[in-house]
Structure formats: structure tokens, C-alpha cells
Short mmCIF file of C-alpha atoms in Angstrom, two decimals:
data_model
loop_
_atom_site.label_atom_id
_atom_site.label_comp_id
_atom_site.label_asym_id
_atom_site.label_seq_id
_atom_site.Cartn_x
_atom_site.Cartn_y
_atom_site.Cartn_z
CA MET A 1 -76.49 -64.42 -161.32
CA ALA A 2 -73.87 -64.02 -158.60
CA SER A 3 -71.59 -61.00 -158.71
CA GLU A 4 -67.81 -61.35 -159.07
CA ASN A 5 -67.30 -60.53 -155.37
CA SER A 6 -69.84 -63.07 -154.17
CA ASP A 7 -68.75 -66.19 -152.29
CA THR A 8 -71.48 -68.15 -154.10
CA PRO A 9 -69.84 -70.69 -156.40
CA GLN A 10 -70.78 -70.56 -160.07
CA LEU A 11 -72.35 -73.67 -161.54
CA ALA A 12 -70.58 -75.19 -164.51
CA ALA A 13 -72.46 -75.52 -167.78
CA SER A 14 -73.27 -79.19 -168.36
CA VAL A 15 -73.16 -80.45 -171.94
CA LYS A 16 -74.31 -83.87 -173.08
CA ILE A 17 -72.19 -85.38 -175.87
CA LEU A 18 -72.71 -88.69 -177.67
CA VAL A 19 -69.85 -90.93 -178.74
CA ALA A 20 -71.32 -93.02 -181.54
CA GLY A 21 -70.33 -95.23 -184.44
CA GLY A 22 -70.38 -98.76 -185.68
CA PHE A 23 -69.61 -101.96 -183.84
CA GLY A 24 -66.05 -102.18 -182.49
CA VAL A 25 -64.80 -98.71 -183.48
CA GLY A 26 -63.56 -97.77 -180.00
CA LYS A 27 -66.43 -95.91 -178.33
CA THR A 28 -66.00 -97.63 -174.96
CA THR A 29 -62.24 -97.15 -175.17
CA MET A 30 -62.56 -93.41 -175.87
CA VAL A 31 -65.01 -92.79 -173.01
CA ALA A 32 -62.74 -94.74 -170.62
CA ALA A 33 -59.61 -92.91 -171.82
CA ILE A 34 -61.01 -89.43 -171.18
CA SER A 35 -63.38 -89.83 -168.23
CA GLU A 36 -62.25 -88.29 -164.95
CA VAL A 37 -64.58 -90.64 -163.07
CA ALA A 38 -64.69 -94.41 -163.31
CA PRO A 39 -66.74 -94.90 -166.49
CA LEU A 40 -70.02 -96.77 -166.38
CA ARG A 41 -69.90 -99.64 -168.87
CA THR A 42 -72.62 -102.02 -169.91
CA GLU A 43 -70.45 -104.57 -171.68
CA GLU A 44 -71.26 -108.23 -172.06
CA LEU A 45 -69.29 -111.11 -173.50
CA ILE A 46 -69.83 -111.88 -177.16
CA THR A 47 -71.23 -115.39 -177.34
CA GLU A 48 -72.11 -117.88 -180.06
CA VAL A 49 -75.65 -116.48 -180.00
CA SER A 50 -74.38 -113.43 -181.86
CA THR A 51 -72.96 -115.58 -184.69
CA GLY A 52 -74.55 -114.40 -187.91
CA VAL A 53 -75.92 -111.32 -186.13
CA ASP A 54 -72.79 -109.31 -185.32
CA ASP A 55 -70.25 -108.82 -188.09
CA LEU A 56 -66.85 -109.41 -186.47
CA SER A 57 -64.88 -108.98 -189.69
CA GLY A 58 -61.93 -106.73 -188.92
CA VAL A 59 -62.44 -107.10 -185.16
CA GLU A 60 -62.23 -110.87 -184.76
CA GLN A 61 -60.43 -110.57 -181.40
CA LYS A 62 -63.24 -108.50 -179.83
CA ALA A 63 -64.57 -110.38 -176.79
CA THR A 64 -67.12 -107.93 -175.32
CA THR A 65 -69.71 -105.50 -176.61
CA THR A 66 -71.71 -102.58 -175.23
CA VAL A 67 -75.36 -103.53 -174.81
CA ALA A 68 -76.79 -100.24 -173.53
CA LEU A 69 -74.37 -97.34 -173.06
CA ASP A 70 -71.07 -96.11 -171.73
CA PHE A 71 -70.99 -93.06 -169.47
CA GLY A 72 -68.17 -90.76 -168.48
CA ARG A 73 -67.51 -87.18 -167.44
CA ILE A 74 -64.75 -84.66 -168.08
CA THR A 75 -64.39 -81.14 -166.70
CA ILE A 76 -62.99 -78.97 -169.48
CA ASP A 77 -62.67 -75.95 -167.20
CA PRO A 78 -64.49 -74.70 -164.07
CA GLU A 79 -67.33 -73.46 -166.28
CA LEU A 80 -67.79 -76.45 -168.62
CA VAL A 81 -68.42 -80.13 -167.88
CA LEU A 82 -69.00 -82.66 -170.64
CA TYR A 83 -71.13 -85.73 -169.94
CA LEU A 84 -70.26 -88.47 -172.42
CA PHE A 85 -72.71 -91.13 -173.51
CA GLY A 86 -71.29 -93.93 -175.66
CA THR A 87 -73.87 -95.64 -177.85
CA PRO A 88 -74.06 -99.35 -178.61
CA GLY A 89 -72.81 -100.17 -182.09
CA GLN A 90 -74.86 -103.17 -183.18
CA ASP A 91 -78.00 -102.67 -185.24
CA ARG A 92 -80.17 -104.52 -182.75
CA PHE A 93 -79.45 -101.93 -180.03
CA TRP A 94 -80.06 -98.82 -182.17
CA PHE A 95 -83.49 -98.34 -180.60
CA LEU A 96 -81.53 -96.91 -177.63
CA TRP A 97 -80.01 -94.13 -179.72
CA ASP A 98 -83.14 -91.95 -179.68
CA GLU A 99 -83.22 -91.98 -175.89
CA LEU A 100 -79.48 -91.38 -175.59
CA ALA A 101 -79.62 -88.52 -178.12
CA ARG A 102 -82.32 -86.66 -176.19
CA GLY A 103 -80.79 -83.44 -174.85
CA ALA A 104 -77.41 -83.95 -176.52
CA LEU A 105 -75.76 -80.88 -178.03
CA GLY A 106 -73.44 -82.79 -180.33
CA ALA A 107 -71.80 -86.07 -181.20
CA VAL A 108 -68.53 -87.69 -182.11
CA VAL A 109 -68.87 -90.35 -184.81
CA LEU A 110 -65.93 -92.72 -184.44
CA ALA A 111 -64.86 -94.43 -187.64
CA ASP A 112 -62.57 -97.33 -188.46
CA THR A 113 -60.88 -97.30 -191.89
CA ARG A 114 -61.00 -101.12 -191.98
CA ARG A 115 -64.80 -100.91 -191.97
CA LEU A 116 -65.61 -97.35 -193.03
CA GLY A 117 -69.04 -98.39 -194.32
CA ASN A 118 -70.10 -99.00 -190.70
CA SER A 119 -69.99 -95.22 -190.18
CA PHE A 120 -72.76 -94.45 -192.65
CA ALA A 121 -75.63 -95.26 -190.30
CA ALA A 122 -74.32 -92.97 -187.53
CA VAL A 123 -73.60 -90.12 -189.95
CA ASP A 124 -77.07 -90.50 -191.46
CA TYR A 125 -78.67 -90.62 -187.99
CA PHE A 126 -77.18 -87.27 -186.92
CA GLU A 127 -77.69 -85.60 -190.30
CA ARG A 128 -81.40 -86.50 -190.31
CA ARG A 129 -81.84 -85.16 -186.77
CA GLY A 130 -79.83 -82.00 -187.36
CA LEU A 131 -77.55 -82.83 -184.43
CA PRO A 132 -74.07 -81.34 -184.97
CA PHE A 133 -71.27 -83.88 -185.13
CA LEU A 134 -67.74 -84.50 -186.26
CA VAL A 135 -66.08 -87.66 -187.52
CA ALA A 136 -63.03 -88.95 -185.66
CA VAL A 137 -61.12 -91.71 -187.44
CA ASN A 138 -59.72 -94.07 -184.83
CA CYS A 139 -56.29 -95.01 -186.21
CA PHE A 140 -56.01 -98.68 -185.27
CA ASP A 141 -52.61 -100.34 -185.38
CA GLY A 142 -52.12 -101.97 -188.77
CA ALA A 143 -55.24 -100.36 -190.29
CA PRO A 144 -55.00 -98.61 -193.67
CA ARG A 145 -54.14 -94.90 -193.33
CA TYR A 146 -56.06 -92.29 -195.30
CA THR A 147 -56.04 -88.52 -195.33
CA VAL A 148 -58.86 -86.51 -193.82
CA ASP A 149 -59.98 -85.53 -197.34
CA GLU A 150 -60.04 -89.18 -198.48
CA VAL A 151 -62.20 -90.10 -195.48
CA ARG A 152 -64.50 -87.12 -196.09
CA ASP A 153 -64.97 -88.18 -199.72
CA ALA A 154 -65.53 -91.85 -198.81
CA ILE A 155 -68.24 -90.97 -196.28
CA ASP A 156 -69.60 -88.17 -198.54
CA LEU A 157 -69.57 -85.55 -195.79
CA ASP A 158 -70.48 -81.90 -196.18
CA PRO A 159 -67.40 -79.63 -196.12
CA HIS A 160 -68.45 -77.97 -192.84
CA ILE A 161 -68.35 -81.25 -190.86
CA PRO A 162 -64.93 -81.67 -189.22
CA VAL A 163 -62.96 -84.88 -189.78
CA LEU A 164 -60.06 -85.71 -187.44
CA LEU A 165 -57.60 -88.53 -186.99
CA CYS A 166 -57.34 -89.86 -183.43
CA ASP A 167 -56.25 -92.66 -181.13
CA ALA A 168 -59.21 -93.55 -178.89
CA ARG A 169 -56.80 -95.08 -176.34
CA SER A 170 -55.06 -91.76 -175.74
CA ARG A 171 -56.49 -89.29 -173.24
CA ASP A 172 -54.83 -86.37 -175.07
CA SER A 173 -56.19 -87.50 -178.43
CA ALA A 174 -59.70 -88.00 -177.01
CA LYS A 175 -59.55 -84.58 -175.37
CA TYR A 176 -58.50 -83.01 -178.69
CA VAL A 177 -61.52 -84.63 -180.38
CA LEU A 178 -63.92 -83.36 -177.69
CA MET A 179 -62.45 -79.84 -177.72
CA SER A 180 -62.76 -79.81 -181.52
CA LEU A 181 -66.42 -80.77 -181.18
CA VAL A 182 -67.03 -78.00 -178.62
CA GLU A 183 -65.36 -75.49 -180.98
CA HIS A 184 -67.52 -76.81 -183.85
CA LEU A 185 -70.66 -76.37 -181.73
CA ILE A 186 -69.69 -72.80 -180.80
CA GLU A 187 -68.85 -71.91 -184.40
CA ARG A 188 -72.10 -73.45 -185.64
CA ALA A 189 -74.12 -71.56 -183.00
CA GLY A 190 -72.50 -68.32 -184.17
CA ARG A 191 -73.64 -69.01 -187.75
CA THR A 192 -77.24 -69.87 -186.79
CA PRO A 193 -79.58 -66.87 -186.88
CA VAL A 194 -81.43 -66.11 -183.63
CA GLY A 195 -84.91 -67.63 -183.53
CA THR A 196 -84.16 -70.61 -185.79
#
């Protein structure tokens, strides 16, 4: 490790974070809103082929969908860089989640109150794998508004899992969500006994 007087630059800690959730909840939007580099997107047009496969109820105006991943990066401070990997939301692309989750320290599960049931699969995925996460409710214009406690009860979350309200389009809101996740990871690490 370099001393304080050394001219050798310190390397920032790199942390892999997933941005997950159901179809059309705003994962691509959140990664694009917060990324300090041009985000990598793997979006394709929704075509008639997806009729009967993708449930567009509540998001009828959606014209594109992520077919592999979204990628972005944000430097929190000189010592911490977050690498963001947005997952695809449709069931048929979930086989990619295992690969994307490899090496991740935590996840944001984006939820949409118009289709809250679409969050269950992502919550279950991270609970079964023991990967720390929080739930961020993307407050869409015109969508029903619920309190954090109402969302927690509806999704049946453990009390220690943070639930936040956010606007995935807003850089400040997305940054608040990511900082809350980092704080959750640090707090959780402090509660975990050494060697477990």
C-alpha cells in the first residue's frame, strides 16, 4: 500500500451493482440517468413477435426492451466507483441474471406500483442467493402512490431491507438510491460476523 506522501495514485475500489426488476420498471432509464459515461444499452424494438409473450399492461407505450444488459459507471468519490449492470426484465431473458449477478455486491430492485407483482421474481432471486438488495419504487407519473410501509407489506419484505421512493429519470434520485444501497451494504457487513 502506498504511503500518504507517495506520488503513486491510489486505485479506487470497484463495486459491481445490479439494477433489476420486472419488465418496463425503468432499469435502462436509471442507468442512463446516473452513468457518467455513455451507457451501453442492448435495446431492441418490441415487435408483434412478442405479442402474448411480453405483458405490456401498464406500459402500453413502451417501444423498446433490453435484451441482454445495460451498463454504466459512476464515481462516488476518488476511492469508490460503482459499475452498474441493468438486467433484462422479461422472463425469457432471466437466464442472463446468473451471469450478471456473478461478482455483484448488491442490487437495486426497481418496482412499479402499477404492476407491483412483477417485483416478486427479482426479490425472490436475490433473497435465495443471499445478495443484499433494496427496493426502489419508481414513481411514474399518474401511478398510484403508496407509502414505503404499504409497499413493504405488499411485497412481504423483511424489515431490514430498505424501501425507497424514487424517480429513475432523475440523476439525484438515482444517486440517492445507489448511496442508500452502499450504506445498506456497509451496515450489513458490520453486522456479519467475521468468517461467515
